């Protein structure tokens, strides 16, 4: 029988509602939930492809000890024993948990309770340290609490939306679509993008401020001054609800307009235009994400933004306010349970003796962490120097995502006892686990997540647990019980949720923002049917509040907000040895370390290789041509990635995505290059401003291969692997080529020895083509050249699923030339319908001059809409070229 389950997307912090349908044959399809108030039925490319990422391929399905299958009892006993041992010998601070914003709230709650309340250490930190901690620190400084004041609706109601350090089109696509739709309906609405790169988000921008790296503090200090000078400030709001205005004003006045120009690198006209727009528009929302948070001045950036909203009283009212966009599906839930090393549960403060006492009484725990624990970067330093003897990593892949990643890997390798809970068997981190615990993935997990607008939604299972995989909360609770701790006898996530809700209300009395007391009696049946809701929801309170601070009511003891007096940082980290600024971030169709999106051929087709965006003039200076390979190096490490020469990138800087790792590429873990520099207040790494040098990688041979089997073993200095329909695609480069290509193919692609290749070699150019067929099926094709291989990729890939009955066509393949009957569609732009760039260009030449017209002709952009900005860009490019 077909079943439909309402759940939540496990990717970004937009938190879209998803309806998963499981057919009679067990096949799953997904669609957006039209009733979910975050997305109203929309899904982006990643959400739409969820069904492709939930197969059991690569999953870890039973516990392992030292790589050998073990029972749960053996594994859990060992974990409990090793943790208890380390604590007994070296004290509670000798152990640590490193967890994740991709855990459900219930998992997170149990992990935090175990570490802070029962082990008695603050040493639980999370990948949210790399993501949200500057926002948390900024909120707490300004508001006295970690509160996101507004709601998504504000982004549609605003007359000016400022997007600072946020590539919404790719990273929060459904929010981007909501804003784009609001602007289409109300063209007077203005959008300003502040980003050193011209990203796809700029497609809907009225103004793009291509700011210098870390110029944001100066930009918003200058704005603050302008708001005062132009008398746009709200004197009443400042007087009644805030403190510290004079000091903040004095600090801002110390910065001249010329200094702002210098520090931001922006033309005076643009700066004035932005200041004018902001001053003259009442309804302003300023959204910010990693371009703000991931910086050594991240917390100051957040406060510089909040200062402007407090000064104008534009906060917590319809269409107004600062808005921190969260990255992960449950970054907010993690904050609610106090999963950061410097927080306590339910938004209470670890520094406060009263709060510690309250939480300890509620948990009836033998102890409570007396002080903040180690923040992620410091935690792995403590692992490296032997202070941490036992480490449990859950739902995160720090060997890829932490700065100074090679040092992090070495630390994990050297740690006496490492537990990893993951869904996959082989990741860059799981390979160092002494104990590997199989966790439930999306579609199996059961619990709640909170999105950027404080909306709590259910993730519901629609599959049974595969193999012996078990929930993360269950793993933690079982270890707690084995360590002899009471209070972990949960039967289901509903029990945990009710306890979490009860703690949020416990002795609250309106003194803490996070209060979901209305749910403290949630029983299993109600939990099953729980509808998405926004906090706060105190017991018995109606009507329900959805915004904070329009009328003050902040959470500092005097109930006032604080302006923060800020100084602009020195943004530039480069020097003559490392003269370029490395910026890192995301692409549209991959999620983090690719453990899930890397399974989808559609998502892997959008961008199939690690790359560095380089400005054309820098490319000339460092001697890299388009599509050749570039080496990027810092004192910490090195990568080799493809050069993507583009004017979207500012001079003197490079952009490299964070996604590629040792499972998909030879040397593309960009965090190996990122220095472990952090914000002094939040401890968040500065992953967007790293001094590096770059040069050409001198390849003797470049190759492109498609193969039915996954390549067995690759050891060239450059390779990058991606899933395609029917197999795999591999890009390679050698500095020393194999002497026998046929033998190399046989060994790499598992080709039976009795199959002879079709081949073509050009002695003069050094070009070589080899293709192996098994009957009518292509097993592998290899294209080798001295220059970057020019063969049409999507055409070659399509040959893996084609029937090769015609001998002439087989030779066409060996020659690397598409036949006239099968033109090359080009790199995928629309993942939903598999439409390539060449097809779109052809449609434009055929007269489709709008995104809608292209959609009508090719369907591209008509499902999830994530590629609409790119299609717009291609149309603009073609029309501009035609006009020249
Ligand atoms: N497709 C996709 N979507 C995702 C994710 C994913 O992996 N893939 N991950 C999710 C997560 S966890 C997160 S945290 C979010 C992140 O979402 P975003 O923060 O939007 O993504 P990033 O690409 O990390 O960085 C955003 C932008 O900051 C800019 N930037 C760099 N330096 C500066 C600076 O000094 N000032 C300013 N103003 N801007 C700067 C970069 O050029 C970049 O375009 O995305 C979420 N959504
Ligand atoms: N240079 C650079 N580095 C960055 C960033 C950047 O912009 N630039 N961004 C940072 C940010 S914002 C973030 S959020 C991090 C993200 O970085 P990570 O958290 O390291 O990345 P993920 O790939 O999401 O790792 C999740 C892991 O958990 C597993 N998993 C998935 N679901 C579950 C589950 O339910 N339970 C368990 N136990 N395991 C599960 C996955 O297989 C995967 O191995 O990267 C940070 N690192
Ligand atoms: S915007 Fe996309 S990735 Fe984010 S929650 Fe919605 S469907 Fe998932
Ligand atoms: Mo994140």
PDB file of N, CA and C in Angstrom, residues 794-871:
ATOM      1  N   UNK A 794      28.947  15.650 -21.195  1.00  0.00           N
ATOM      2  CA  UNK A 794      27.629  15.036 -20.995  1.00  0.00           C
ATOM      3  C   UNK A 794      27.319  14.033 -22.110  1.00  0.00           C
ATOM      4  N   UNK A 795      27.847  14.293 -23.285  1.00  0.00           N
ATOM      5  CA  UNK A 795      27.675  13.318 -24.364  1.00  0.00           C
ATOM      6  C   UNK A 795      28.414  12.021 -24.003  1.00  0.00           C
ATOM      7  N   UNK A 796      29.655  12.157 -23.567  1.00  0.00           N
ATOM      8  CA  UNK A 796      30.420  10.950 -23.227  1.00  0.00           C
ATOM      9  C   UNK A 796      29.718  10.162 -22.121  1.00  0.00           C
ATOM     10  N   UNK A 797      29.192  10.882 -21.127  1.00  0.00           N
ATOM     11  CA  UNK A 797      28.511  10.208 -20.019  1.00  0.00           C
ATOM     12  C   UNK A 797      27.275   9.468 -20.521  1.00  0.00           C
ATOM     13  N   UNK A 798      26.565  10.091 -21.455  1.00  0.00           N
ATOM     14  CA  UNK A 798      25.325   9.457 -21.925  1.00  0.00           C
ATOM     15  C   UNK A 798      25.622   8.138 -22.635  1.00  0.00           C
ATOM     16  N   UNK A 799      26.859   7.968 -23.069  1.00  0.00           N
ATOM     17  CA  UNK A 799      27.214   6.713 -23.741  1.00  0.00           C
ATOM     18  C   UNK A 799      27.204   5.520 -22.777  1.00  0.00           C
ATOM     19  N   UNK A 800      27.298   5.794 -21.479  1.00  0.00           N
ATOM     20  CA  UNK A 800      27.262   4.694 -20.506  1.00  0.00           C
ATOM     21  C   UNK A 800      25.909   4.004 -20.481  1.00  0.00           C
ATOM     22  N   UNK A 801      24.858   4.751 -20.785  1.00  0.00           N
ATOM     23  CA  UNK A 801      23.525   4.162 -20.729  1.00  0.00           C
ATOM     24  C   UNK A 801      22.961   3.894 -22.121  1.00  0.00           C
ATOM     25  N   UNK A 802      23.751   4.194 -23.162  1.00  0.00           N
ATOM     26  CA  UNK A 802      23.262   3.977 -24.533  1.00  0.00           C
ATOM     27  C   UNK A 802      23.524   2.528 -24.955  1.00  0.00           C
ATOM     28  N   UNK A 803      22.743   2.078 -25.935  1.00  0.00           N
ATOM     29  CA  UNK A 803      23.020   0.762 -26.507  1.00  0.00           C
ATOM     30  C   UNK A 803      23.928   0.948 -27.710  1.00  0.00           C
ATOM     31  N   UNK A 804      25.018   0.226 -27.737  1.00  0.00           N
ATOM     32  CA  UNK A 804      25.996   0.444 -28.803  1.00  0.00           C
ATOM     33  C   UNK A 804      25.917  -0.679 -29.830  1.00  0.00           C
ATOM     34  N   UNK A 805      24.828  -0.645 -30.596  1.00  0.00           N
ATOM     35  CA  UNK A 805      24.657  -1.693 -31.597  1.00  0.00           C
ATOM     36  C   UNK A 805      25.415  -1.348 -32.871  1.00  0.00           C
ATOM     37  N   UNK A 806      25.647  -0.081 -33.092  1.00  0.00           N
ATOM     38  CA  UNK A 806      26.193   0.389 -34.350  1.00  0.00           C
ATOM     39  C   UNK A 806      27.711   0.580 -34.219  1.00  0.00           C
ATOM     40  N   UNK A 807      28.449  -0.169 -35.009  1.00  0.00           N
ATOM     41  CA  UNK A 807      29.897  -0.168 -34.861  1.00  0.00           C
ATOM     42  C   UNK A 807      30.503   1.206 -35.151  1.00  0.00           C
ATOM     43  N   UNK A 808      29.876   1.887 -36.139  1.00  0.00           N
ATOM     44  CA  UNK A 808      30.408   3.200 -36.511  1.00  0.00           C
ATOM     45  C   UNK A 808      30.335   4.164 -35.303  1.00  0.00           C
ATOM     46  N   UNK A 809      29.224   4.050 -34.577  1.00  0.00           N
ATOM     47  CA  UNK A 809      29.066   4.925 -33.412  1.00  0.00           C
ATOM     48  C   UNK A 809      30.078   4.590 -32.325  1.00  0.00           C
ATOM     49  N   UNK A 810      30.446   3.319 -32.251  1.00  0.00           N
ATOM     50  CA  UNK A 810      31.474   2.972 -31.265  1.00  0.00           C
ATOM     51  C   UNK A 810      32.778   3.662 -31.607  1.00  0.00           C
ATOM     52  N   UNK A 811      33.045   3.712 -32.921  1.00  0.00           N
ATOM     53  CA  UNK A 811      34.267   4.397 -33.315  1.00  0.00           C
ATOM     54  C   UNK A 811      34.164   5.898 -33.048  1.00  0.00           C
ATOM     55  N   UNK A 812      32.944   6.429 -33.203  1.00  0.00           N
ATOM     56  CA  UNK A 812      32.757   7.854 -32.896  1.00  0.00           C
ATOM     57  C   UNK A 812      33.126   8.103 -31.442  1.00  0.00           C
ATOM     58  N   UNK A 813      32.756   7.164 -30.593  1.00  0.00           N
ATOM     59  CA  UNK A 813      33.084   7.315 -29.184  1.00  0.00           C
ATOM     60  C   UNK A 813      34.594   7.276 -28.985  1.00  0.00           C
ATOM     61  N   UNK A 814      35.210   6.311 -29.640  1.00  0.00           N
ATOM     62  CA  UNK A 814      36.656   6.219 -29.495  1.00  0.00           C
ATOM     63  C   UNK A 814      37.324   7.487 -30.047  1.00  0.00           C
ATOM     64  N   UNK A 815      36.703   8.108 -31.015  1.00  0.00           N
ATOM     65  CA  UNK A 815      37.274   9.341 -31.559  1.00  0.00           C
ATOM     66  C   UNK A 815      36.909  10.550 -30.703  1.00  0.00           C
ATOM     67  N   UNK A 816      35.969  10.342 -29.777  1.00  0.00           N
ATOM     68  CA  UNK A 816      35.626  11.430 -28.871  1.00  0.00           C
ATOM     69  C   UNK A 816      34.754  12.497 -29.499  1.00  0.00           C
ATOM     70  N   UNK A 817      33.983  12.111 -30.520  1.00  0.00           N
ATOM     71  CA  UNK A 817      33.158  13.105 -31.227  1.00  0.00           C
ATOM     72  C   UNK A 817      31.691  12.720 -31.199  1.00  0.00           C
ATOM     73  N   UNK A 818      30.834  13.591 -30.671  1.00  0.00           N
ATOM     74  CA  UNK A 818      29.419  13.289 -30.727  1.00  0.00           C
ATOM     75  C   UNK A 818      28.937  13.278 -32.169  1.00  0.00           C
ATOM     76  N   UNK A 819      28.001  12.386 -32.524  1.00  0.00           N
ATOM     77  CA  UNK A 819      27.430  12.393 -33.865  1.00  0.00           C
ATOM     78  C   UNK A 819      26.455  13.557 -33.986  1.00  0.00           C
ATOM     79  N   UNK A 820      26.134  13.918 -35.223  1.00  0.00           N
ATOM     80  CA  UNK A 820      25.236  15.046 -35.453  1.00  0.00           C
ATOM     81  C   UNK A 820      23.851  14.767 -34.876  1.00  0.00           C
ATOM     82  N   UNK A 821      23.495  13.477 -34.763  1.00  0.00           N
ATOM     83  CA  UNK A 821      22.185  13.133 -34.231  1.00  0.00           C
ATOM     84  C   UNK A 821      22.117  13.279 -32.715  1.00  0.00           C
ATOM     85  N   UNK A 822      23.242  13.437 -32.093  1.00  0.00           N
ATOM     86  CA  UNK A 822      23.234  13.478 -30.619  1.00  0.00           C
ATOM     87  C   UNK A 822      24.132  14.622 -30.141  1.00  0.00           C
ATOM     88  N   UNK A 823      23.660  15.856 -30.290  1.00  0.00           N
ATOM     89  CA  UNK A 823      24.519  16.960 -29.878  1.00  0.00           C
ATOM     90  C   UNK A 823      24.778  16.933 -28.375  1.00  0.00           C
ATOM     91  N   UNK A 824      25.839  17.586 -27.979  1.00  0.00           N
ATOM     92  CA  UNK A 824      26.225  17.589 -26.569  1.00  0.00           C
ATOM     93  C   UNK A 824      25.365  18.585 -25.796  1.00  0.00           C
ATOM     94  N   UNK A 825      24.625  18.127 -24.776  1.00  0.00           N
ATOM     95  CA  UNK A 825      23.787  19.071 -24.031  1.00  0.00           C
ATOM     96  C   UNK A 825      24.589  20.061 -23.176  1.00  0.00           C
ATOM     97  N   UNK A 826      25.852  19.759 -22.904  1.00  0.00           N
ATOM     98  CA  UNK A 826      26.660  20.665 -22.066  1.00  0.00           C
ATOM     99  C   UNK A 826      26.416  20.419 -20.588  1.00  0.00           C
ATOM    100  N   UNK A 827      27.182  21.132 -19.748  1.00  0.00           N
ATOM    101  CA  UNK A 827      27.107  20.935 -18.298  1.00  0.00           C
ATOM    102  C   UNK A 827      25.685  21.178 -17.807  1.00  0.00           C
ATOM    103  N   UNK A 828      25.257  20.348 -16.853  1.00  0.00           N
ATOM    104  CA  UNK A 828      23.883  20.439 -16.353  1.00  0.00           C
ATOM    105  C   UNK A 828      23.633  21.787 -15.687  1.00  0.00           C
ATOM    106  N   UNK A 829      22.571  22.436 -16.078  1.00  0.00           N
ATOM    107  CA  UNK A 829      22.138  23.648 -15.390  1.00  0.00           C
ATOM    108  C   UNK A 829      20.905  23.318 -14.549  1.00  0.00           C
ATOM    109  N   UNK A 830      19.912  22.709 -15.189  1.00  0.00           N
ATOM    110  CA  UNK A 830      18.701  22.321 -14.472  1.00  0.00           C
ATOM    111  C   UNK A 830      18.839  20.853 -14.063  1.00  0.00           C
ATOM    112  N   UNK A 831      19.022  20.614 -12.756  1.00  0.00           N
ATOM    113  CA  UNK A 831      19.212  19.225 -12.328  1.00  0.00           C
ATOM    114  C   UNK A 831      17.909  18.451 -12.387  1.00  0.00           C
ATOM    115  N   UNK A 832      16.771  19.123 -12.178  1.00  0.00           N
ATOM    116  CA  UNK A 832      15.508  18.389 -12.124  1.00  0.00           C
ATOM    117  C   UNK A 832      15.200  17.715 -13.465  1.00  0.00           C
ATOM    118  N   UNK A 833      15.407  18.455 -14.577  1.00  0.00           N
ATOM    119  CA  UNK A 833      15.079  17.880 -15.881  1.00  0.00           C
ATOM    120  C   UNK A 833      16.327  17.562 -16.700  1.00  0.00           C
ATOM    121  N   UNK A 834      17.495  17.655 -16.089  1.00  0.00           N
ATOM    122  CA  UNK A 834      18.731  17.304 -16.778  1.00  0.00           C
ATOM    123  C   UNK A 834      18.972  18.143 -18.033  1.00  0.00           C
ATOM    124  N   UNK A 835      18.742  19.451 -17.935  1.00  0.00           N
ATOM    125  CA  UNK A 835      18.942  20.300 -19.112  1.00  0.00           C
ATOM    126  C   UNK A 835      20.317  20.963 -19.027  1.00  0.00           C
ATOM    127  N   UNK A 836      21.070  20.874 -20.146  1.00  0.00           N
ATOM    128  CA  UNK A 836      22.437  21.380 -20.164  1.00  0.00           C
ATOM    129  C   UNK A 836      22.533  22.779 -20.737  1.00  0.00           C
ATOM    130  N   UNK A 837      23.685  23.381 -20.513  1.00  0.00           N
ATOM    131  CA  UNK A 837      23.900  24.774 -20.917  1.00  0.00           C
ATOM    132  C   UNK A 837      23.787  24.942 -22.435  1.00  0.00           C
ATOM    133  N   UNK A 838      24.272  23.948 -23.198  1.00  0.00           N
ATOM    134  CA  UNK A 838      24.213  24.095 -24.658  1.00  0.00           C
ATOM    135  C   UNK A 838      22.775  24.096 -25.165  1.00  0.00           C
ATOM    136  N   UNK A 839      21.940  23.301 -24.504  1.00  0.00           N
ATOM    137  CA  UNK A 839      20.530  23.275 -24.898  1.00  0.00           C
ATOM    138  C   UNK A 839      19.869  24.623 -24.612  1.00  0.00           C
ATOM    139  N   UNK A 840      20.257  25.206 -23.491  1.00  0.00           N
ATOM    140  CA  UNK A 840      19.664  26.500 -23.134  1.00  0.00           C
ATOM    141  C   UNK A 840      20.125  27.576 -24.114  1.00  0.00           C
ATOM    142  N   UNK A 841      21.413  27.533 -24.456  1.00  0.00           N
ATOM    143  CA  UNK A 841      21.936  28.515 -25.419  1.00  0.00           C
ATOM    144  C   UNK A 841      21.207  28.359 -26.758  1.00  0.00           C
ATOM    145  N   UNK A 842      20.979  27.101 -27.163  1.00  0.00           N
ATOM    146  CA  UNK A 842      20.279  26.877 -28.429  1.00  0.00           C
ATOM    147  C   UNK A 842      18.863  27.451 -28.366  1.00  0.00           C
ATOM    148  N   UNK A 843      18.198  27.261 -27.222  1.00  0.00           N
ATOM    149  CA  UNK A 843      16.838  27.788 -27.079  1.00  0.00           C
ATOM    150  C   UNK A 843      16.841  29.316 -27.136  1.00  0.00           C
ATOM    151  N   UNK A 844      17.864  29.928 -26.513  1.00  0.00           N
ATOM    152  CA  UNK A 844      17.945  31.401 -26.525  1.00  0.00           C
ATOM    153  C   UNK A 844      18.140  31.878 -27.971  1.00  0.00           C
ATOM    154  N   UNK A 845      19.047  31.192 -28.677  1.00  0.00           N
ATOM    155  CA  UNK A 845      19.276  31.565 -30.086  1.00  0.00           C
ATOM    156  C   UNK A 845      18.005  31.370 -30.897  1.00  0.00           C
ATOM    157  N   UNK A 846      17.187  30.404 -30.450  1.00  0.00           N
ATOM    158  CA  UNK A 846      15.933  30.157 -31.152  1.00  0.00           C
ATOM    159  C   UNK A 846      14.834  31.135 -30.752  1.00  0.00           C
ATOM    160  N   UNK A 847      15.172  32.113 -29.903  1.00  0.00           N
ATOM    161  CA  UNK A 847      14.188  33.169 -29.623  1.00  0.00           C
ATOM    162  C   UNK A 847      13.625  33.180 -28.211  1.00  0.00           C
ATOM    163  N   UNK A 848      14.063  32.260 -27.347  1.00  0.00           N
ATOM    164  CA  UNK A 848      13.575  32.294 -25.959  1.00  0.00           C
ATOM    165  C   UNK A 848      14.423  33.297 -25.186  1.00  0.00           C
ATOM    166  N   UNK A 849      13.877  34.455 -24.911  1.00  0.00           N
ATOM    167  CA  UNK A 849      14.680  35.509 -24.293  1.00  0.00           C
ATOM    168  C   UNK A 849      14.327  35.776 -22.844  1.00  0.00           C
ATOM    169  N   UNK A 850      13.541  34.891 -22.235  1.00  0.00           N
ATOM    170  CA  UNK A 850      13.269  35.056 -20.805  1.00  0.00           C
ATOM    171  C   UNK A 850      13.342  33.681 -20.148  1.00  0.00           C
ATOM    172  N   UNK A 851      13.507  33.705 -18.819  1.00  0.00           N
ATOM    173  CA  UNK A 851      13.573  32.444 -18.082  1.00  0.00           C
ATOM    174  C   UNK A 851      12.291  31.645 -18.323  1.00  0.00           C
ATOM    175  N   UNK A 852      11.167  32.358 -18.390  1.00  0.00           N
ATOM    176  CA  UNK A 852       9.875  31.692 -18.605  1.00  0.00           C
ATOM    177  C   UNK A 852       9.854  31.009 -19.977  1.00  0.00           C
ATOM    178  N   UNK A 853      10.357  31.729 -20.995  1.00  0.00           N
ATOM    179  CA  UNK A 853      10.328  31.176 -22.350  1.00  0.00           C
ATOM    180  C   UNK A 853      11.219  29.938 -22.442  1.00  0.00           C
ATOM    181  N   UNK A 854      12.379  30.011 -21.803  1.00  0.00           N
ATOM    182  CA  UNK A 854      13.267  28.842 -21.795  1.00  0.00           C
ATOM    183  C   UNK A 854      12.561  27.687 -21.089  1.00  0.00           C
ATOM    184  N   UNK A 855      11.868  27.998 -19.999  1.00  0.00           N
ATOM    185  CA  UNK A 855      11.136  26.981 -19.245  1.00  0.00           C
ATOM    186  C   UNK A 855      10.073  26.310 -20.108  1.00  0.00           C
ATOM    187  N   UNK A 856       9.378  27.123 -20.900  1.00  0.00           N
ATOM    188  CA  UNK A 856       8.322  26.583 -21.759  1.00  0.00           C
ATOM    189  C   UNK A 856       8.907  25.629 -22.790  1.00  0.00           C
ATOM    190  N   UNK A 857      10.049  26.032 -23.324  1.00  0.00           N
ATOM    191  CA  UNK A 857      10.664  25.258 -24.396  1.00  0.00           C
ATOM    192  C   UNK A 857      11.298  23.961 -23.873  1.00  0.00           C
ATOM    193  N   UNK A 858      12.029  24.069 -22.746  1.00  0.00           N
ATOM    194  CA  UNK A 858      12.862  22.930 -22.298  1.00  0.00           C
ATOM    195  C   UNK A 858      12.450  22.351 -20.953  1.00  0.00           C
ATOM    196  N   UNK A 859      11.480  22.970 -20.284  1.00  0.00           N
ATOM    197  CA  UNK A 859      11.079  22.644 -18.911  1.00  0.00           C
ATOM    198  C   UNK A 859      12.117  23.103 -17.873  1.00  0.00           C
ATOM    199  N   UNK A 860      13.304  23.506 -18.341  1.00  0.00           N
ATOM    200  CA  UNK A 860      14.351  23.897 -17.386  1.00  0.00           C
ATOM    201  C   UNK A 860      13.826  24.994 -16.459  1.00  0.00           C
ATOM    202  N   UNK A 861      14.087  24.841 -15.162  1.00  0.00           N
ATOM    203  CA  UNK A 861      13.716  25.880 -14.201  1.00  0.00           C
ATOM    204  C   UNK A 861      12.263  25.859 -13.781  1.00  0.00           C
ATOM    205  N   UNK A 862      11.499  24.864 -14.238  1.00  0.00           N
ATOM    206  CA  UNK A 862      10.063  24.899 -13.942  1.00  0.00           C
ATOM    207  C   UNK A 862       9.668  23.975 -12.798  1.00  0.00           C
ATOM    208  N   UNK A 863      10.635  23.233 -12.250  1.00  0.00           N
ATOM    209  CA  UNK A 863      10.255  22.414 -11.090  1.00  0.00           C
ATOM    210  C   UNK A 863      10.680  23.113  -9.809  1.00  0.00           C
ATOM    211  N   UNK A 864      11.925  22.912  -9.368  1.00  0.00           N
ATOM    212  CA  UNK A 864      12.316  23.495  -8.080  1.00  0.00           C
ATOM    213  C   UNK A 864      12.717  24.956  -8.232  1.00  0.00           C
ATOM    214  N   UNK A 865      13.116  25.360  -9.430  1.00  0.00           N
ATOM    215  CA  UNK A 865      13.445  26.770  -9.652  1.00  0.00           C
ATOM    216  C   UNK A 865      14.836  27.177  -9.207  1.00  0.00           C
ATOM    217  N   UNK A 866      15.626  26.237  -8.655  1.00  0.00           N
ATOM    218  CA  UNK A 866      16.947  26.614  -8.140  1.00  0.00           C
ATOM    219  C   UNK A 866      17.873  27.131  -9.236  1.00  0.00           C
ATOM    220  N   UNK A 867      17.628  26.741 -10.495  1.00  0.00           N
ATOM    221  CA  UNK A 867      18.532  27.131 -11.572  1.00  0.00           C
ATOM    222  C   UNK A 867      18.064  28.380 -12.307  1.00  0.00           C
ATOM    223  N   UNK A 868      16.972  28.984 -11.845  1.00  0.00           N
ATOM    224  CA  UNK A 868      16.427  30.117 -12.599  1.00  0.00           C
ATOM    225  C   UNK A 868      17.428  31.274 -12.677  1.00  0.00           C
ATOM    226  N   UNK A 869      18.173  31.500 -11.587  1.00  0.00           N
ATOM    227  CA  UNK A 869      19.157  32.584 -11.606  1.00  0.00           C
ATOM    228  C   UNK A 869      20.231  32.289 -12.651  1.00  0.00           C
ATOM    229  N   UNK A 870      20.649  31.018 -12.738  1.00  0.00           N
ATOM    230  CA  UNK A 870      21.685  30.674 -13.714  1.00  0.00           C
ATOM    231  C   UNK A 870      21.170  30.811 -15.144  1.00  0.00           C
ATOM    232  N   UNK A 871      19.926  30.388 -15.357  1.00  0.00           N
ATOM    233  CA  UNK A 871      19.353  30.519 -16.705  1.00  0.00           C
ATOM    234  C   UNK A 871      19.300  32.008 -17.079  1.00  0.00           C
TER     235      UNK A 871
END
